[in-house]
XYZ file of C-alpha atoms in Angstrom:
474
model
C 55.316 42.881 -54.128
C 53.022 44.893 -56.612
C 51.364 48.179 -54.862
C 47.732 46.721 -55.825
C 48.497 43.734 -53.733
C 50.163 45.736 -50.962
C 47.072 47.932 -50.890
C 44.590 44.879 -50.731
C 47.082 43.530 -47.843
C 46.537 46.639 -45.969
C 42.267 46.647 -46.524
C 42.056 43.317 -45.452
C 44.056 44.090 -42.426
C 42.253 47.131 -41.305
C 38.994 45.214 -42.057
C 39.778 41.901 -40.078
C 41.115 44.554 -36.942
C 37.514 46.337 -36.625
C 35.451 42.939 -37.100
C 36.988 42.298 -33.948
C 36.615 45.683 -32.091
C 32.656 45.457 -33.055
C 32.665 42.416 -31.565
C 34.557 42.797 -28.509
C 32.360 46.360 -28.002
C 28.828 44.345 -28.860
C 29.799 41.335 -26.702
C 30.947 43.902 -23.901
C 26.982 45.765 -24.562
C 25.440 42.966 -23.802
C 27.079 41.334 -20.296
C 25.405 42.509 -17.407
C 27.192 41.565 -14.217
C 25.666 38.788 -11.562
C 23.679 37.485 -14.626
C 24.205 34.052 -16.194
C 22.922 31.439 -18.259
C 20.872 29.360 -15.560
C 20.072 25.426 -16.170
C 16.911 25.026 -15.750
C 15.857 23.407 -12.374
C 14.349 19.823 -11.282
C 10.543 21.462 -10.642
C 11.300 23.458 -14.154
C 11.809 19.774 -15.973
C 9.051 18.641 -13.497
C 7.027 21.374 -15.142
C 7.838 21.612 -18.464
C 7.473 17.241 -18.931
C 4.146 17.358 -16.935
C 5.350 14.495 -15.079
C 7.037 13.649 -11.454
C 8.872 10.542 -11.725
C 8.433 8.880 -8.204
C 9.847 6.039 -6.867
C 7.572 4.083 -4.899
C 7.705 1.128 -2.457
C 4.965 -1.457 -3.264
C 3.875 -2.051 0.250
C 0.590 -1.713 2.432
C 1.969 1.206 3.989
C 3.078 3.278 0.782
C 1.749 2.066 -2.496
C -0.533 -1.276 -3.967
C -3.243 -2.115 -6.105
C -6.089 -2.511 -3.972
C -10.004 -3.203 -4.951
C -10.772 -0.031 -6.428
C -7.145 0.266 -8.051
C -3.610 2.594 -6.862
C -3.813 3.618 -2.878
C -1.863 3.764 -0.068
C -0.515 6.215 2.429
C 2.178 7.932 0.370
C 0.804 7.070 -2.486
C -2.721 9.649 -1.704
C 0.027 12.251 -0.823
C 2.091 11.817 -3.550
C -0.927 12.322 -5.946
C -1.896 15.408 -3.979
C 1.302 16.825 -4.374
C 1.076 16.480 -8.326
C -2.178 17.677 -8.446
C -0.598 20.577 -6.729
C 1.644 21.085 -9.567
C -0.385 19.583 -12.257
C 1.393 17.022 -13.172
C 0.910 13.490 -14.192
C 2.457 11.269 -11.514
C 4.427 8.306 -12.996
C 5.257 5.597 -10.574
C 8.359 3.450 -10.816
C 7.924 0.445 -8.533
C 10.444 -1.411 -5.660
C 10.059 -3.766 -3.557
C 12.248 -3.577 -0.986
C 14.038 -0.440 0.663
C 17.232 -0.808 -0.808
C 15.579 -1.110 -4.324
C 14.135 1.830 -3.880
C 17.650 3.473 -2.988
C 18.893 2.176 -5.753
C 16.746 3.387 -8.461
C 16.732 6.729 -6.536
C 19.865 7.165 -7.791
C 18.735 7.005 -11.064
C 18.903 10.664 -13.103
C 15.278 11.261 -13.764
C 13.915 10.623 -10.507
C 12.504 13.378 -8.865
C 10.809 11.389 -5.448
C 11.733 8.276 -3.518
C 8.858 7.180 -1.049
C 9.275 3.981 0.763
C 8.363 5.253 4.202
C 12.239 6.049 4.947
C 13.433 7.198 8.050
C 15.484 10.411 8.129
C 18.518 8.695 9.870
C 21.577 10.280 10.709
C 23.350 7.809 8.253
C 21.017 9.007 5.187
C 20.510 12.882 6.215
C 24.569 12.183 5.239
C 24.154 10.965 1.542
C 20.602 12.191 0.563
C 18.400 15.153 0.453
C 15.241 14.981 2.167
C 12.215 16.825 1.870
C 9.684 17.397 4.752
C 8.694 14.803 7.341
C 5.066 13.609 7.141
C 4.594 10.688 9.319
C 6.304 10.267 12.874
C 7.262 6.685 13.463
C 9.365 4.204 16.333
C 10.839 1.098 15.314
C 9.693 -2.114 17.223
C 10.402 -5.230 18.005
C 8.215 -8.024 16.746
C 8.128 -11.649 17.495
C 5.837 -14.849 17.602
C 2.937 -14.483 19.623
C 3.561 -18.296 21.186
C 7.057 -17.300 22.680
C 4.517 -15.841 25.111
C 3.598 -19.238 26.628
C 7.133 -20.770 26.017
C 8.381 -17.999 28.139
C 10.902 -16.713 25.490
C 9.375 -13.421 24.636
C 11.661 -10.570 24.891
C 10.445 -7.512 26.722
C 14.422 -5.477 26.921
C 17.145 -5.655 24.474
C 18.966 -7.727 26.516
C 16.261 -10.544 26.082
C 17.174 -10.861 22.227
C 20.164 -12.836 23.229
C 19.765 -16.299 21.639
C 16.855 -15.404 19.495
C 16.858 -15.756 15.391
C 15.931 -12.191 13.981
C 16.252 -11.058 10.552
C 15.954 -7.762 8.656
C 16.204 -6.066 5.786
C 19.474 -4.611 4.504
C 19.907 -0.800 3.878
C 16.535 -0.231 6.154
C 16.940 2.135 9.451
C 16.100 -1.661 11.185
C 19.487 -2.512 10.191
C 21.924 0.701 11.292
C 19.739 -0.021 14.551
C 20.713 -3.434 15.294
C 24.188 -2.698 14.026
C 24.621 0.134 16.486
C 23.470 -1.940 19.330
C 25.808 -4.755 18.291
C 28.650 -2.211 18.201
C 28.049 -1.270 21.610
C 28.514 -4.842 22.822
C 24.889 -6.556 22.972
C 24.660 -10.213 21.909
C 22.361 -9.954 19.147
C 21.663 -12.980 16.794
C 20.967 -10.784 13.411
C 20.947 -11.469 9.782
C 20.227 -9.138 7.369
C 18.238 -10.097 4.086
C 18.779 -8.074 0.579
C 15.644 -9.344 -0.836
C 12.728 -9.810 1.748
C 10.139 -6.725 2.145
C 9.201 -6.035 5.811
C 6.056 -7.298 5.144
C 7.123 -10.888 3.904
C 9.363 -10.711 7.249
C 6.421 -10.272 9.431
C 4.872 -13.299 7.858
C 8.054 -14.767 8.759
C 7.615 -14.151 12.331
C 3.984 -14.985 11.845
C 4.617 -18.499 10.703
C 7.849 -18.613 13.438
C 10.733 -19.204 10.659
C 12.018 -16.315 12.629
C 11.597 -15.861 15.849
C 11.692 -11.754 15.427
C 12.134 -8.410 13.101
C 11.867 -4.713 13.400
C 9.233 -3.030 11.473
C 8.178 0.613 11.889
C 4.809 1.334 13.943
C 3.192 2.030 11.285
C 3.382 -0.732 9.675
C 3.059 -2.792 12.436
C -0.414 -1.482 12.877
C -1.307 -2.165 9.300
C 0.253 -5.903 9.301
C -1.621 -7.077 12.824
C -4.824 -7.407 11.593
C -3.504 -9.843 8.902
C -1.288 -11.555 11.167
C -2.953 -12.890 14.282
C 0.509 -14.694 15.636
C 2.753 -11.273 15.460
C 3.229 -9.217 19.253
C 4.671 -6.220 19.343
C 8.018 -6.722 22.127
C 9.529 -3.718 22.662
C 10.620 0.029 21.320
C 13.925 0.011 20.198
C 14.479 3.011 18.664
C 13.368 6.887 19.220
C 10.496 8.808 17.258
C 11.731 9.107 13.808
C 10.353 11.012 11.282
C 9.586 9.588 7.858
C 9.791 12.081 4.734
C 10.447 11.281 0.772
C 14.192 12.020 -0.659
C 14.514 14.148 -3.154
C 16.335 14.543 -6.478
C 19.888 15.903 -5.636
C 20.126 20.114 -6.208
C 16.534 20.436 -6.165
C 16.385 23.521 -3.850
C 13.524 24.846 -6.069
C 11.786 21.836 -5.421
C 12.095 21.412 -1.918
C 10.696 24.700 -1.207
C 7.883 24.585 -3.273
C 7.299 21.085 -1.474
C 7.499 22.952 1.609
C 5.354 25.137 0.979
C 2.763 22.964 -0.137
C 2.991 20.382 2.702
C 2.294 23.311 5.403
C -0.942 24.294 3.582
C -1.781 20.531 3.186
C -1.236 20.131 7.251
C -2.950 23.307 8.060
C -5.942 22.600 6.118
C -6.428 19.438 8.027
C -6.401 17.281 4.763
C -2.988 14.954 6.388
C -5.039 14.416 9.429
C -7.901 13.023 7.191
C -5.570 10.743 4.905
C -3.673 9.420 8.568
C -6.997 8.766 9.716
C -8.166 7.130 6.446
C -5.264 4.764 6.760
C -4.425 4.422 10.680
C -7.633 4.869 12.656
C -9.345 1.691 13.559
C -12.826 2.700 14.209
C -13.720 -1.438 14.658
C -11.032 -3.669 14.782
C -12.175 -6.995 12.793
C -11.350 -10.358 13.518
C -12.704 -13.787 12.716
C -15.044 -14.130 15.490
C -15.816 -17.740 17.159
C -19.142 -19.927 16.386
C -20.190 -19.095 19.826
C -20.317 -15.539 19.104
C -21.671 -16.268 15.844
C -24.457 -18.177 17.283
C -25.435 -15.394 19.403
C -25.377 -13.063 16.909
C -27.754 -15.649 14.655
C -30.639 -15.243 17.122
C -30.172 -11.873 18.164
C -28.940 -10.084 14.952
C -29.858 -12.140 11.800
C -33.444 -12.048 12.047
C -34.019 -8.246 12.009
C -32.019 -8.280 8.139
C -32.955 -12.026 7.083
C -35.794 -10.529 4.991
C -33.395 -8.301 2.609
C -30.675 -10.881 2.536
C -33.550 -12.827 1.082
C -35.427 -10.667 -1.066
C -32.118 -9.495 -3.068
C -30.460 -12.807 -3.075
C -33.445 -14.001 -5.515
C -33.589 -10.907 -7.363
C -29.699 -11.706 -8.288
C -29.794 -15.578 -8.235
C -27.604 -15.668 -5.112
C -27.524 -17.880 -2.330
C -29.244 -15.775 0.859
C -27.161 -17.632 3.476
C -23.832 -16.980 1.573
C -25.355 -13.472 1.587
C -25.617 -13.240 5.179
C -22.322 -15.282 5.748
C -20.741 -12.620 3.572
C -22.350 -9.458 5.664
C -21.676 -11.464 9.068
C -17.997 -11.541 8.078
C -17.703 -7.886 6.526
C -19.539 -6.299 9.687
C -20.892 -9.085 11.845
C -24.484 -7.742 11.127
C -23.623 -4.144 12.470
C -25.367 -1.647 10.057
C -22.922 1.248 11.606
C -19.652 -0.992 11.012
C -16.925 1.190 9.726
C -13.287 0.139 8.997
C -9.861 1.860 9.295
C -9.839 2.236 5.250
C -13.291 4.142 5.326
C -15.743 1.307 3.878
C -19.163 1.292 6.250
C -22.768 -0.736 6.723
C -23.442 -4.117 6.679
C -22.140 -5.123 3.313
C -19.059 -2.610 4.012
C -18.786 -0.433 0.651
C -16.628 2.185 0.237
C -18.078 5.687 -0.999
C -16.984 4.873 -4.574
C -18.321 1.943 -5.102
C -21.623 3.234 -3.166
C -22.281 5.844 -5.740
C -21.359 3.590 -8.681
C -24.360 1.279 -7.069
C -26.847 3.916 -6.503
C -26.478 3.592 -2.874
C -27.000 7.168 -0.998
C -26.608 6.097 2.697
C -24.645 3.001 3.060
C -25.681 2.619 6.569
C -29.300 2.252 5.843
C -29.671 -1.886 6.089
C -31.826 -2.412 3.014
C -29.595 -0.048 0.378
C -26.253 -1.507 2.033
C -27.608 -4.946 1.348
C -28.645 -4.283 -2.016
C -26.033 -2.709 -3.281
C -23.462 -5.268 -1.594
C -25.026 -7.988 -3.849
C -25.310 -6.311 -6.996
C -21.647 -5.540 -6.428
C -20.939 -9.477 -5.943
C -23.186 -9.893 -8.977
C -20.693 -7.895 -10.922
C -17.737 -9.440 -9.839
C -19.309 -12.981 -10.527
C -19.641 -11.372 -13.968
C -16.117 -10.769 -14.604
C -15.165 -14.184 -13.791
C -14.148 -16.287 -16.611
C -16.139 -18.515 -17.706
C -14.047 -21.455 -17.444
C -14.742 -21.050 -14.058
C -17.547 -23.189 -13.178
C -19.927 -24.083 -10.651
C -19.343 -23.526 -6.737
C -15.871 -22.132 -7.846
C -17.498 -18.885 -9.616
C -18.604 -17.658 -6.146
C -15.637 -18.090 -4.499
C -13.723 -16.094 -7.306
C -16.486 -13.350 -7.174
C -16.025 -13.194 -3.418
C -12.242 -13.565 -3.389
C -12.502 -10.649 -6.327
C -15.004 -8.928 -3.821
C -12.113 -8.756 -1.288
C -9.215 -8.027 -2.741
C -9.553 -6.478 -6.436
C -10.505 -9.090 -9.957
C -6.880 -7.769 -11.076
C -5.168 -10.017 -8.353
C -7.383 -13.194 -9.095
C -6.559 -12.573 -12.534
C -2.825 -12.286 -11.456
C -3.417 -15.452 -9.443
C -4.389 -17.661 -12.414
C -1.526 -16.401 -14.535
C 0.765 -17.717 -11.092
C -1.252 -20.732 -11.324
C -0.862 -21.981 -14.540
C 3.053 -21.239 -14.308
C 2.627 -23.217 -11.430
C 1.241 -26.240 -13.110
C -1.965 -25.699 -10.948
C -5.782 -25.119 -12.585
C -5.908 -22.031 -12.638
C -10.116 -22.201 -12.702
C -10.788 -24.196 -9.323
C -10.622 -22.610 -6.174
C -8.983 -24.831 -3.906
C -5.395 -24.434 -6.273
C -5.985 -21.224 -6.841
C -5.675 -20.599 -3.111
C -2.854 -22.201 -2.731
C -1.433 -19.304 -5.066
C -3.185 -16.241 -3.697
C -0.657 -16.068 -0.529
C 2.182 -15.771 -2.855
C 1.308 -12.312 -4.058
C 2.632 -10.988 -1.172
C 6.273 -12.272 -1.797
C 8.366 -10.107 -4.269
C 9.956 -13.260 -6.168
C 6.113 -13.845 -7.340
C 4.664 -10.159 -7.308
C 6.981 -8.510 -8.849
C 6.388 -10.564 -12.569
C 2.393 -9.573 -12.198
C 0.724 -6.765 -13.722
C -1.205 -5.476 -9.922
C 1.851 -6.144 -7.995
C 1.538 -6.634 -4.263
C -1.764 -7.901 -2.474
C -2.489 -9.604 0.906
C -3.131 -12.804 -0.841
C -3.542 -14.900 2.215
C -6.545 -12.274 3.011
C -9.101 -13.366 0.389
C -8.680 -16.768 1.407
C -9.587 -16.670 5.051
C -11.742 -14.163 3.236
C -13.759 -16.746 1.521
C -12.928 -19.685 3.802
C -14.788 -17.950 6.487
C -17.764 -16.933 4.627
C -18.315 -20.878 3.688
C -17.357 -21.477 7.377
C -20.335 -19.308 8.565
C -22.667 -20.167 5.475
C -22.400 -23.907 6.365
C -23.396 -23.101 10.241
C -26.250 -21.267 8.928
C -27.379 -24.253 6.702
C -26.753 -26.254 9.941
C -28.770 -24.231 12.417
C -31.864 -24.414 9.314
C -31.436 -28.090 9.453
C -31.450 -28.653 13.362
C -34.950 -26.020 13.310
C -36.492 -28.477 10.855
C -35.500 -31.668 13.167
C -36.666 -29.683 16.255
C -40.018 -28.836 14.607
C -40.980 -32.551 13.411
């Protein structure tokens, strides 16, 4: 090896050694004990993407599409939290609690809201946020069993009865625990049906009993006259949201927000809006209706006649609708906050120019105008008396669900443009196997059917009273 080659090799060796020294020195200078590169938290991700990804159970107690769009106690609560964060609420719908739990495990889901109770088993598996509602599990049975003498009043009396609850619910945990303790309970655990669907099965006496949280029972009893709470089967349980794993920062922020939301009285207002029934509605019998035709209708008849002529709608139909809505009580208020003779929401009243919903004339004018708007939304293919029935149903449940029912009618080979066929389809909107394929999801489809039928029953009575009065005068 030449002397020149030796010098070059020595030089490269020195340079190589120096580079290692410099790199080591720089690395040591930059290092600070205890300082690590931190991965963005779940809360950081939410704020960066401006999206709060939420799994929501499509049910009356949580989230559904109502007359004025999305609503539900848990939906409103989540919307308030999303507003606090300054982000958009991105909803992923679930049809059963089992479905919600499955979806909660997706990597991009931040919160799961499905009226989930903090049970001991669940707390081992999930990270819960703050409790927002207290409930108790109730055994709910068919009212007709009272007459037959089979209505249960204790756990022991469940022996021999057919009971069905949803799988992976707190109810299935409760019943399995009781079975393990030796109680004779003939229970089946369904993976497909929602609690609301099971309550409907109880109402039609396809099964004897099911189990439901007290808030879910309260929301459904006014629509299902044949269900009755038998007894409480659990202690007090706390409902809470399931949070994504490793979301301590999100959890801390949520607890802080929830504490302020609760102390401000907004949580109490929300509970009052959905659960405090100021006036409990049912379908009054003909005797009561006849009495009120004489005692109440004369005060408001002139307004029904006036605005019926203005909008081209039969006045007796308007009067019948008002009776169905408020029993002709100008101060009526429902559990959802709608008020007055025509039971207008505050939002709808503002859009219609109604300044005082408790003023009889303003309410009747606004309600008639609103029904007229629904008539304009009814497809042109719907003709004759069917148009009024479609509009009334839309007044009750929203036009979106009417369109969904028409879509379903076509699939079932029915005529989507006649009420007699549509009323066969509407009740199916509360069944998951049907509503999960439709744009607007779950709806109490049997309610607009009863609503329209009741209005036309009252209208016919008013017509008959009119004919009887004519005969009496002659």
